[in-house]
Tab-separated table of C-alpha atoms in Angstrom:
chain	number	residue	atom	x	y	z
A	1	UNK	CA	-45.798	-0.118	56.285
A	2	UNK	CA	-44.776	-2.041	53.146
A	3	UNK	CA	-41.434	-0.236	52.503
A	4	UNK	CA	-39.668	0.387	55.812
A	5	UNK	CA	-35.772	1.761	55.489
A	6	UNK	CA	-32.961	-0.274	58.263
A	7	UNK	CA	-29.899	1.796	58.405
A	8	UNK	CA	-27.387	-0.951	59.271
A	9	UNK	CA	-24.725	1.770	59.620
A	10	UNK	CA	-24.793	5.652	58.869
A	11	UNK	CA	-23.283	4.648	55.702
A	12	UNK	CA	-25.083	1.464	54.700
A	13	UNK	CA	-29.135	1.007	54.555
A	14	UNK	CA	-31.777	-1.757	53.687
A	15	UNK	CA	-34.993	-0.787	51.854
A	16	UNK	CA	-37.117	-3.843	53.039
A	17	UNK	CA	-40.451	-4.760	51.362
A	18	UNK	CA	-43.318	-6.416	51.979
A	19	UNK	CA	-46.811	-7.388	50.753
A	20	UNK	CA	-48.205	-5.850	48.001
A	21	UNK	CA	-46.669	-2.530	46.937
A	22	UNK	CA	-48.058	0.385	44.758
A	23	UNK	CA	-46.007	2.728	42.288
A	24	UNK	CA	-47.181	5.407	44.688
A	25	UNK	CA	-46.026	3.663	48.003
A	26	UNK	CA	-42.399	3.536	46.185
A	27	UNK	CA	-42.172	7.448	45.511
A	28	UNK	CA	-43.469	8.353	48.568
A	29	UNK	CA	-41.119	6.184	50.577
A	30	UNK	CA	-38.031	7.594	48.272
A	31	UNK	CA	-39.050	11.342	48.829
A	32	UNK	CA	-39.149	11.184	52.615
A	33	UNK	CA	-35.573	9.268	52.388
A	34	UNK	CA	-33.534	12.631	52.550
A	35	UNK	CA	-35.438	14.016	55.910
A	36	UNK	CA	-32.863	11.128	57.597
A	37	UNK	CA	-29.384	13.324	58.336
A	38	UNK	CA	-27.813	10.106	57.569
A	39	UNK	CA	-28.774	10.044	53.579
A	40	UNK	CA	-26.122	12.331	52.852
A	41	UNK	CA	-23.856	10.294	53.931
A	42	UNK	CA	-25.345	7.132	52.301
A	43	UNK	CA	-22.688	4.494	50.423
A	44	UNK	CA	-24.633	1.318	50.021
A	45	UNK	CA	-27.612	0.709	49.486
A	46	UNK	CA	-29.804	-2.666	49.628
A	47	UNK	CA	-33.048	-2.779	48.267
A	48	UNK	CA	-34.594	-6.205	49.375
A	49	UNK	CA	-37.696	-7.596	47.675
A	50	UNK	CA	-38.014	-11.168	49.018
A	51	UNK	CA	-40.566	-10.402	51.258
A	52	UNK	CA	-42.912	-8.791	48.369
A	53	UNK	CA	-46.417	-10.595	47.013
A	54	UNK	CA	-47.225	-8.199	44.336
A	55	UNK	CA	-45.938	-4.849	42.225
A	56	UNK	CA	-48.879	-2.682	41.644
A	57	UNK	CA	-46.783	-0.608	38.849
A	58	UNK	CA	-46.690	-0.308	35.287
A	59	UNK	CA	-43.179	-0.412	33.310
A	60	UNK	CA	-43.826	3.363	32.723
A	61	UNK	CA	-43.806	4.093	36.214
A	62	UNK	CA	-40.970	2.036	36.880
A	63	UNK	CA	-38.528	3.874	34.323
A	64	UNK	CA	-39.789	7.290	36.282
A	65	UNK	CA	-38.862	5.970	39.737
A	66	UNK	CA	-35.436	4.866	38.054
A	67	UNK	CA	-35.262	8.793	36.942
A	68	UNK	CA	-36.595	9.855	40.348
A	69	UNK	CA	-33.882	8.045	41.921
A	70	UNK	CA	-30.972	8.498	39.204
A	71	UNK	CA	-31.119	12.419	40.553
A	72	UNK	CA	-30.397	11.216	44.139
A	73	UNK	CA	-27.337	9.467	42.938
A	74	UNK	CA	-25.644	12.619	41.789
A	75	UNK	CA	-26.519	14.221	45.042
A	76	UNK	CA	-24.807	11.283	46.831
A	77	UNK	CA	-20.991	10.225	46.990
A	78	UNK	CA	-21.040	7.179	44.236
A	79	UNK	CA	-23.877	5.350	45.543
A	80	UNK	CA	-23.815	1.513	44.747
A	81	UNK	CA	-27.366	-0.248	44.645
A	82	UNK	CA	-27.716	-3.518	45.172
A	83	UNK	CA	-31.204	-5.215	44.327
A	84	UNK	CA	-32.634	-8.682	45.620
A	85	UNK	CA	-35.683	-9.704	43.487
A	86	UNK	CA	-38.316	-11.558	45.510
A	87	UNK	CA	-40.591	-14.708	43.515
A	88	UNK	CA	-42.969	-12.640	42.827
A	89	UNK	CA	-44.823	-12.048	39.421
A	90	UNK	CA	-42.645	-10.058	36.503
A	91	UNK	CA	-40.234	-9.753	39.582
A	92	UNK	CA	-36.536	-11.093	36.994
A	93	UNK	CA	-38.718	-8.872	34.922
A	94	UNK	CA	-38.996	-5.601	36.604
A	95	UNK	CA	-35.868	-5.684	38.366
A	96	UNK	CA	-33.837	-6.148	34.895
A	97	UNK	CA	-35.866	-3.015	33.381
A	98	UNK	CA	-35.323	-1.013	36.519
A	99	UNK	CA	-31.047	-1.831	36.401
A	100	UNK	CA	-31.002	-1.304	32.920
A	101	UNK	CA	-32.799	1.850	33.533
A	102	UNK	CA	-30.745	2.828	36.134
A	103	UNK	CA	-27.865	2.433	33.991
A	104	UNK	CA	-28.585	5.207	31.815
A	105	UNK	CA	-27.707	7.402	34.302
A	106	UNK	CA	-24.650	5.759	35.414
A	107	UNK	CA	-25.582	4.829	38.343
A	108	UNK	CA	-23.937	1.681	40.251
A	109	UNK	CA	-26.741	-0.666	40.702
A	110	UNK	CA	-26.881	-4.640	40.204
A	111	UNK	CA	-29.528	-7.046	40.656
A	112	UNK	CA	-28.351	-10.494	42.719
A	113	UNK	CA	-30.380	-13.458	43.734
A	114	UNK	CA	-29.503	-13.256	47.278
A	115	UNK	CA	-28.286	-11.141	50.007
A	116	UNK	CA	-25.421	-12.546	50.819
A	117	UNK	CA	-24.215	-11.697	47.202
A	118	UNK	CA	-25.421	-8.001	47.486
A	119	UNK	CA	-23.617	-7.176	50.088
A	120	UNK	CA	-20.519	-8.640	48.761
A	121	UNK	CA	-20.773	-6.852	45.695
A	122	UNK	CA	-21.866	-3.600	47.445
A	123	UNK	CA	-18.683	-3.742	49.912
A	124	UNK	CA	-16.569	-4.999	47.346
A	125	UNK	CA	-15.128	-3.440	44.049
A	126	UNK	CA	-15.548	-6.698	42.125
């Protein structure tokens, strides 16, 4: 599975991906996320891309996952959202459009170069 979910804590999960992922590999791993009795519960959020090769996604589709996902945050208490690009291709790219997406719809999410920094800025109000 390219996009497996980790919950570190009920409160606290990793989005880990790998390979080559697809626009439609994305949606379909973020609409099965509620099913878990944990998501309502859900704080922080890491979404680590160091492991992927390739996007398959157009910037189009990107800014519709960032909607997709901007209706989850107000569904969720204050969801932060950190973000670890990978080396990928278009990867400072895509993860700068997808935060400043994101940020339309207020939603907490930054993009850091490694996870050490995400998860001090997720567990942290800096």
């Amino acid at each position: 599975m390219p996009i497996q979910a980790v919950w570190n804590t009920d409160t606290y999960a990793t989005a880990v991906h790998t390979g080559v992922i697809t626009f439609q590999e994305m949606m379909d791993f973020h609409l099965q996320l509620p099913s878990d009795p944990r998501w309502e519960i859900l704080q922080h959020a890491l979404s680590d891309w160091r492991r992927v090769e390739r996007i398959i996604a157009t910037e189009d589709e990107l800014k519709l996952l960032a909607v997709h996902l901007s209706v989850y945050d107000l569904t969720l208490n204050k969801l932060r959202l950190a973000l670890v690009p990978g080396q990928y291709e278009n990867a400072i790219e895509y993860g700068n459009l997808f935060v400043a997406e994101m940020a339309k719809y207020e939603t907490e999410v930054k993009m850091l170069p490694t996870i050490d920094e995400a998860e001090h800025w997720l567990f942290n109000e800096d």
